Short mmCIF file of C-alpha atoms and ligand atoms in Angstrom, two decimals:
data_model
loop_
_atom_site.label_atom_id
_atom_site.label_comp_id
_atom_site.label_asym_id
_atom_site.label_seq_id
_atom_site.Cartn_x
_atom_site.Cartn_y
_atom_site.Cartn_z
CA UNK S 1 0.00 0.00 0.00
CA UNK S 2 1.18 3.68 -0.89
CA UNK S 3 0.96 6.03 2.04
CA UNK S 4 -0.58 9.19 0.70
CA UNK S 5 0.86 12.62 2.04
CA UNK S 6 -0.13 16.04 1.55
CA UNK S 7 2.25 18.36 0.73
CA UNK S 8 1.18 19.84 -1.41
CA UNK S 9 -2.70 20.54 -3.32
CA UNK S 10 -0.87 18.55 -6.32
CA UNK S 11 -0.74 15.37 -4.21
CA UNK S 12 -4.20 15.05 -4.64
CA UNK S 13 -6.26 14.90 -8.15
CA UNK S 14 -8.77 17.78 -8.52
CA UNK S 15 -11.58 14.97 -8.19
CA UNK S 16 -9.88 14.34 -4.44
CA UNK S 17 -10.02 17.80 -3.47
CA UNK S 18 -13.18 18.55 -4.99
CA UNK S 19 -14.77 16.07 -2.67
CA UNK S 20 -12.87 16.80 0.41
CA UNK S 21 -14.21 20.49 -0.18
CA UNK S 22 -17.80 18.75 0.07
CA UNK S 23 -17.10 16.68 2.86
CA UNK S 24 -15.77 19.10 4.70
CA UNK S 25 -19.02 21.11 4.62
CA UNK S 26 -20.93 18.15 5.50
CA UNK S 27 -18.53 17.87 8.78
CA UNK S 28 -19.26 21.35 9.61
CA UNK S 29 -23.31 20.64 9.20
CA UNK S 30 -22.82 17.34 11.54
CA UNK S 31 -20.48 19.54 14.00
CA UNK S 32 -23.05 22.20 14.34
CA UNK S 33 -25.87 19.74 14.97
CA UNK S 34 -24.27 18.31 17.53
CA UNK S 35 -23.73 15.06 16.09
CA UNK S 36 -20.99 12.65 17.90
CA UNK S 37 -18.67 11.06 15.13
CA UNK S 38 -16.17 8.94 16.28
CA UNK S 39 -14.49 7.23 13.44
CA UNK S 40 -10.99 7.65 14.88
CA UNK S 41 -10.72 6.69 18.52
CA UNK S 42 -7.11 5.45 19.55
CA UNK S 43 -6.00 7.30 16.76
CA UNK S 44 -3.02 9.40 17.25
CA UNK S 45 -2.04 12.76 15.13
CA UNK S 46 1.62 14.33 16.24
CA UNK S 47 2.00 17.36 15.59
CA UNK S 48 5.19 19.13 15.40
CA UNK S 49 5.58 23.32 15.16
CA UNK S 50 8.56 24.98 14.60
CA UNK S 51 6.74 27.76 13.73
CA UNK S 52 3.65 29.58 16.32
CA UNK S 53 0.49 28.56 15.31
CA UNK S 54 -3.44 29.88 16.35
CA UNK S 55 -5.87 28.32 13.63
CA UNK S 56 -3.63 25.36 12.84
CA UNK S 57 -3.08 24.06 16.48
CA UNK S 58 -6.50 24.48 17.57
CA UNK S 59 -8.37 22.90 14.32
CA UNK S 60 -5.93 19.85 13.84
CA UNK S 61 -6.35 19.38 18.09
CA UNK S 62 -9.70 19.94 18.36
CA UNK S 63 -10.73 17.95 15.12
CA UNK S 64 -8.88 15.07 16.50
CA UNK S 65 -10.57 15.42 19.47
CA UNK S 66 -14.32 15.26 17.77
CA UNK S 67 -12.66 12.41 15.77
CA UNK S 68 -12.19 10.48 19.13
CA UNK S 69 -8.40 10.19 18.85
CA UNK S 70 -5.74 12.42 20.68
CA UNK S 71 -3.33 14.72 18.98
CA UNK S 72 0.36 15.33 20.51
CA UNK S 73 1.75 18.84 20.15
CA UNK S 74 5.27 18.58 19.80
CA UNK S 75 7.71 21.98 19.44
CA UNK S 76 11.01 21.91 18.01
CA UNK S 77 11.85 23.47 21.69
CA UNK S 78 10.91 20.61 23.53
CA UNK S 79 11.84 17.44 21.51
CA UNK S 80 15.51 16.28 20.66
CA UNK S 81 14.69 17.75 16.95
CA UNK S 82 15.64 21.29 18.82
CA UNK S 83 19.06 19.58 19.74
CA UNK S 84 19.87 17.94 16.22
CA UNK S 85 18.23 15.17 16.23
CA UNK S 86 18.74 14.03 12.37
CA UNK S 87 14.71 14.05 10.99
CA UNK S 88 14.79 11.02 9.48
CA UNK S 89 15.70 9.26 12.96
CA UNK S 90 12.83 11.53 14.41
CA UNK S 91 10.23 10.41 11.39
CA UNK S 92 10.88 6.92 11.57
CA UNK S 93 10.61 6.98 15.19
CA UNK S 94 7.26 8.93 15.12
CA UNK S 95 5.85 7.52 12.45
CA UNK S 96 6.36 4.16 14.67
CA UNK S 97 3.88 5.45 17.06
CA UNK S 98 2.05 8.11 16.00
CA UNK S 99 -1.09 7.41 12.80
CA UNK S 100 -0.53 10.21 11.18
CA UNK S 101 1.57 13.65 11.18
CA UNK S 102 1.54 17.03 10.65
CA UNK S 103 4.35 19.17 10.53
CA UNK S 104 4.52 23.45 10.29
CA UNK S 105 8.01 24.78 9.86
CA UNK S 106 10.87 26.76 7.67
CA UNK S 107 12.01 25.06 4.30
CA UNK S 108 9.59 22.37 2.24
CA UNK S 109 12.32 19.90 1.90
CA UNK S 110 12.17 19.65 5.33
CA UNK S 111 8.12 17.87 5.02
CA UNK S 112 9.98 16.43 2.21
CA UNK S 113 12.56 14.22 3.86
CA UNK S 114 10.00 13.60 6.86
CA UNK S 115 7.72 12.02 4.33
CA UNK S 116 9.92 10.14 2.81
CA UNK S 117 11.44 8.78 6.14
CA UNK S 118 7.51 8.20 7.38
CA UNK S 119 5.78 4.92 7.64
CA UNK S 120 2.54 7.12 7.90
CA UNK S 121 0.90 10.03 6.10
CA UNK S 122 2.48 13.28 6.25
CA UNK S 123 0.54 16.44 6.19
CA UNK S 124 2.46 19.93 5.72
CA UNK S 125 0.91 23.13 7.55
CA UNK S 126 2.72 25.12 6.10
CA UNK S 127 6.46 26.04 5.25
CA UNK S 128 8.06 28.70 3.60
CA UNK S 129 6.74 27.55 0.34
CA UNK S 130 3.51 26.11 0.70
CA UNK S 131 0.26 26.15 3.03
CA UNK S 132 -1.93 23.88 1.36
CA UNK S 133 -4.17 23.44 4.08
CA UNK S 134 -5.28 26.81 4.43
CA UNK S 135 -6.44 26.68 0.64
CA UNK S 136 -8.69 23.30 1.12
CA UNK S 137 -10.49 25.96 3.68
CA UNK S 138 -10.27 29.10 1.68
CA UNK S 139 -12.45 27.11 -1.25
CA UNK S 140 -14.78 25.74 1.33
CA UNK S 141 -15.51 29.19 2.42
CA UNK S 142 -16.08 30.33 -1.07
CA UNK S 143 -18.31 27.84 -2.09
CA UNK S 144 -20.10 27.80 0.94
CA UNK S 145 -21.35 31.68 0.08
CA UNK S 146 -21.12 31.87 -3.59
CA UNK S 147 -21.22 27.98 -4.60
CA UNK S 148 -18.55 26.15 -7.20
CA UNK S 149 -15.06 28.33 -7.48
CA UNK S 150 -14.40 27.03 -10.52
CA UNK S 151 -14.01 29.53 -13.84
CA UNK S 152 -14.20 32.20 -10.89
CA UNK S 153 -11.58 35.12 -10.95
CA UNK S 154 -9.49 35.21 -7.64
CA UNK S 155 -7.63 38.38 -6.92
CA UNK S 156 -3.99 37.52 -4.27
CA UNK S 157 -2.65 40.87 -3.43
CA UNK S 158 0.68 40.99 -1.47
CA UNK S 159 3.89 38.91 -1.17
CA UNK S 160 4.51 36.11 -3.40
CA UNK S 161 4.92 33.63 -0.36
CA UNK S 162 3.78 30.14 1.14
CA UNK S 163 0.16 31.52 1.02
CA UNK S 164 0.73 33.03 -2.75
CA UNK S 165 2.35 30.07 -3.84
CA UNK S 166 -0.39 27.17 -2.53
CA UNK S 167 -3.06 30.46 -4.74
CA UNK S 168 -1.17 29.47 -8.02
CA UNK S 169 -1.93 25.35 -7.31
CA UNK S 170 -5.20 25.99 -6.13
CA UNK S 171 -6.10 27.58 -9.27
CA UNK S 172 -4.84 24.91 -11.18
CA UNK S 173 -6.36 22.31 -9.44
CA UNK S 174 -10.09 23.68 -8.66
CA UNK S 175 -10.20 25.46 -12.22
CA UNK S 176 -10.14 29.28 -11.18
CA UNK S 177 -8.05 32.46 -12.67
CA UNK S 178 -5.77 33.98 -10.03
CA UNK S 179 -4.47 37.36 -10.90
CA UNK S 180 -1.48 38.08 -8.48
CA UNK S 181 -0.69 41.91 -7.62
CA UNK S 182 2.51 42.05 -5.77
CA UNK S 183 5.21 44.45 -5.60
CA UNK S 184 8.58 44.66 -8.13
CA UNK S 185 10.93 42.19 -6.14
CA UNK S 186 8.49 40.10 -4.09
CA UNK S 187 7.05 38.09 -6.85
CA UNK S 188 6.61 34.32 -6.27
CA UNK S 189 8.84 31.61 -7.23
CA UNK S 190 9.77 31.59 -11.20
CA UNK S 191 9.23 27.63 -11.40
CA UNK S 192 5.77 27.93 -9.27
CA UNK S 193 4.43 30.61 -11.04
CA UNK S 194 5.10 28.93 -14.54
CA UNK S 195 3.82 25.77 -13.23
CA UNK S 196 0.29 28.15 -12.99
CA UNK S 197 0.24 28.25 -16.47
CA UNK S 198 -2.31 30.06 -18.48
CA UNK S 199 -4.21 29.83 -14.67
CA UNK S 200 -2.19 32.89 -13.33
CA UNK S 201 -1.70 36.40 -14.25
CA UNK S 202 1.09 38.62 -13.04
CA UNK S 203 0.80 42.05 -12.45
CA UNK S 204 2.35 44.87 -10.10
CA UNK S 205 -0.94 47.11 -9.85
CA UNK S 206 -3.57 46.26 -7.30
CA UNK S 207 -6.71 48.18 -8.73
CA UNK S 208 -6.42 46.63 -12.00
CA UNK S 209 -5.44 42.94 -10.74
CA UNK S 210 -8.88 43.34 -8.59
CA UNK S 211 -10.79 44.32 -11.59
CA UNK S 212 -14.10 42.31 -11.58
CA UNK S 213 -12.45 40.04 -9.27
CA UNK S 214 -14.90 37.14 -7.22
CA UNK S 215 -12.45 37.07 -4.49
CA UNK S 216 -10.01 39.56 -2.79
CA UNK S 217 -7.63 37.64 -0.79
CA UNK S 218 -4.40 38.89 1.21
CA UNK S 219 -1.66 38.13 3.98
CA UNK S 220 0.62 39.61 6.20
CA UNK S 221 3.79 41.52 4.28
CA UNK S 222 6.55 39.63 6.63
CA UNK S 223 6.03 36.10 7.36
CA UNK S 224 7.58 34.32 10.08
CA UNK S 225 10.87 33.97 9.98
CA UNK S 226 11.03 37.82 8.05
CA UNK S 227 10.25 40.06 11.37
CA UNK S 228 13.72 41.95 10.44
CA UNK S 229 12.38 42.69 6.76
CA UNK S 230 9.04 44.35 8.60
CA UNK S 231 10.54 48.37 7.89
CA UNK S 232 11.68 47.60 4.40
CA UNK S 233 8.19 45.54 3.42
CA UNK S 234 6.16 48.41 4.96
CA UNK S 235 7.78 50.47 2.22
CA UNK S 236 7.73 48.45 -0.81
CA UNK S 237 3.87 47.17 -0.09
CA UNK S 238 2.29 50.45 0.59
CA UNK S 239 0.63 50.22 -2.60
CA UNK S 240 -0.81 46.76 -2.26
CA UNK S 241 -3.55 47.25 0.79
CA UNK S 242 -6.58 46.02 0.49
CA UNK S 243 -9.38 48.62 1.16
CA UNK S 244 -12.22 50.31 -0.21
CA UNK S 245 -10.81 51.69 -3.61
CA UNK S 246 -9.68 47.99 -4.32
CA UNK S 247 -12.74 46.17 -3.39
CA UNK S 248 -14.94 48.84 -4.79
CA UNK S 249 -12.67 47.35 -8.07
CA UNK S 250 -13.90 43.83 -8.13
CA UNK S 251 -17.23 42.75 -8.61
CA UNK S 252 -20.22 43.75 -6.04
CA UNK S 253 -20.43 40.63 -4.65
CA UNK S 254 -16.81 39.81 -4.48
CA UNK S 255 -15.95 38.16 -1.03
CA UNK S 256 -12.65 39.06 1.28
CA UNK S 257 -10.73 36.43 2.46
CA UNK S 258 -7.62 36.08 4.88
CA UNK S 259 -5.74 33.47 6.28
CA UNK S 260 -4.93 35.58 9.38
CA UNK S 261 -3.53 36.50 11.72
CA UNK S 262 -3.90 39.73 10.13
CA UNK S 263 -2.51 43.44 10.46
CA UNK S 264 -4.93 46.53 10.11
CA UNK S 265 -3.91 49.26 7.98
CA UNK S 266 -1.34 47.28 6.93
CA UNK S 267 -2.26 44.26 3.87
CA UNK S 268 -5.94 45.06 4.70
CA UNK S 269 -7.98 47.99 6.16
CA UNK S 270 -10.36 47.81 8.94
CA UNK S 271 -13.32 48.71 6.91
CA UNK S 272 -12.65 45.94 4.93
CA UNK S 273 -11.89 42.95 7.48
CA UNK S 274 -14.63 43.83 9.59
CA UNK S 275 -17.17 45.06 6.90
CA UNK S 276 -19.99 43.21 5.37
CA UNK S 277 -18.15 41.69 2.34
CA UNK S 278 -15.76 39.88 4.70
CA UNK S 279 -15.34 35.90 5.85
CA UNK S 280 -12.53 35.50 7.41
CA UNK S 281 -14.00 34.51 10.55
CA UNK S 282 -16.27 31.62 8.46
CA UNK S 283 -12.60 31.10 6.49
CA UNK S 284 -10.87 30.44 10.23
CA UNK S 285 -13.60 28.45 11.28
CA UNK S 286 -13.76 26.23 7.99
CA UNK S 287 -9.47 25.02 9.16
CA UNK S 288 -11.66 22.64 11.75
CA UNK S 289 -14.12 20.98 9.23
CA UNK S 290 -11.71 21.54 6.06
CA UNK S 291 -8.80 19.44 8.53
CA UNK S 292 -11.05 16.77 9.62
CA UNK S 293 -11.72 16.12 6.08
CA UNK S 294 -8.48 16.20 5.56
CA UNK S 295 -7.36 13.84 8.38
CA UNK S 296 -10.29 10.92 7.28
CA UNK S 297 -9.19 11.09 3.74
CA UNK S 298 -5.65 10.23 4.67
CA UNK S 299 -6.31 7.82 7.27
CA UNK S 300 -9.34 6.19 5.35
CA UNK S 301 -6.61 5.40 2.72
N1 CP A 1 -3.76 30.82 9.01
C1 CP A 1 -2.98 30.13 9.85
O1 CP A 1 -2.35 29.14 9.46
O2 CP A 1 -2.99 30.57 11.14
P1 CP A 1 -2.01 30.13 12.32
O3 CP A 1 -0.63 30.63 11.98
O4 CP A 1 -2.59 30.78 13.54
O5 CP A 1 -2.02 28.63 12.41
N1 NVA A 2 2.58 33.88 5.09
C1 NVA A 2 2.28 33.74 6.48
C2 NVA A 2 1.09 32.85 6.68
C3 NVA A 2 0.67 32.65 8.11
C4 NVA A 2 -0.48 31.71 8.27
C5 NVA A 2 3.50 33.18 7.21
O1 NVA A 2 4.14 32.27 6.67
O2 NVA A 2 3.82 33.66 8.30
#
């Protein structure tokens, strides 16, 4: 038997994803009814952060929870990873124990050489490159107030980073146009972006990327890991804030989305975040049900 990972969205077939977009809706209707479903008790998820975490600690915990299984939170502080541990001595040891893992931290060839060492599925949640998770969500959010995302027009504005980067396979995969507005210099990765194909459009100008756009999304200028970058990024992304000139650009019934955490008056203005065209609290919610999905795909395989 192949163990399946997610990596990245490409490790599953747009079929796949399509359908864990569905179920994960269905979880969120059973959640909110109350129902107990239990498919995973004595199930273990270990999760390891080298990176701080909100949304992504307390959805993959708590959906393990509701799954009946327990989730371990390990920290790169904590374990003997922080001390040099090689990682593939600490993935074949985990993956010994542990059903399933989930890993958030700085370079993707790190997930890489876990999965590869793993006797169990591997999920990434997020590195430097990638956050596929977070898209699996963002899509569920979409098409849970404006139905199917596909031959939509999806408007990133900002850095060309892990969040940019998992935009261009999303649109690939679920069938949508992502314009990308980012400034000279912070474009995404060359090989990505060409990967996007016809799917993607580059541009440096933020009113006409969000032209008629179905979707506004954003994140933070400086990711972790770039906190000494924060001065220079303030400067070279004043241009690329999401507020009411840009939204008043896309289409009326465009939605806002962010992966938060989130910085006001910085990517995004308050009016916007907290006004009416905004989901990002549906969007953080949607991690839990979009996760669990997630988690019974892989360990249904
Ligand atoms: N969006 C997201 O991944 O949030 P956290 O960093 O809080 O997990
Ligand atoms: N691009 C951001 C996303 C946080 C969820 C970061 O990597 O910090």
């Amino acid at each position: 038997m192949t163990i399946r990972h997610f990596l990245t969205l490409k490790d599953l077939s747009t079929e796949e994803l399509t359908q864990l977009t569905k179920r994960a809706s269905e979880l969120r209707e059973m959640q909110h009814n109350g129902e107990l479903y239990q498919p995973f008790k004595g199930k273990v998820l270990a999760m390891i952060f080298e990176k701080s975490s909100t949304r992504t600690r307390v959805s993959f915990e708590t959906g393990m929870a509701q799954f009946g299984g327990h989730a371990l939170f390990l920290s790169s502080r904590d374990t003997q990873l922080g001390r040099g541990e090689p990682l593939p001595d600490t993935a074949k040891v985990i993956s010994s124990m542990a059903d399933i893992v989930m890993i958030r931290t700085f370079g993707h060839e790190l997930v890489e050489t876990f999965a590869e060492n793993s006797s169990v599925p591997v999920i990434n949640a997020l590195t430097d490159s990638y956050h596929p998770c977070q898209l699996i969500a963002d899509v569920q959010t979409y098409e849970q107030h404006r139905g199917s995302i596909a031959g939509k027009t999806v408007t990133y504005v900002g850095d060309g980073n892990n969040m940019c980067h998992s935009y261009i396979n999303a649109a690939v995969q679920f069938g949508f146009h992502l314009n990308i507005a980012c400034p000279e210099g912070y474009e995404p990765d060359a090989e990505i972006l060409k990967s996007g194909g016809n799917s993607v459009t580059l541009m440096h100008d933020t009113l006409q990327a969000s032209e008629d756009s179905d979707l506004i999304t954003t994140d933070v200028w400086a990711s972790m890991g770039q906190e000494d970058e924060q001065k220079k990024r303030e400067i070279a992304f004043a241009n690329f804030q999401v507020n009411d000139k840009v939204m008043s650009a896309a289409d009326k019934e465009a939605l806002f989305m962010h992966c938060l955490p989130a910085h006001r008056e910085e990517e995004v203005s308050a009016t916007i975040i907290d006004g009416k065209q905004s989901v990002v609290w549906d969007q953080a919610e949607n991690r839990l049900h979009a996760q669990k999905a997630l988690l019974e795909f892989l360990l249904n395989q």
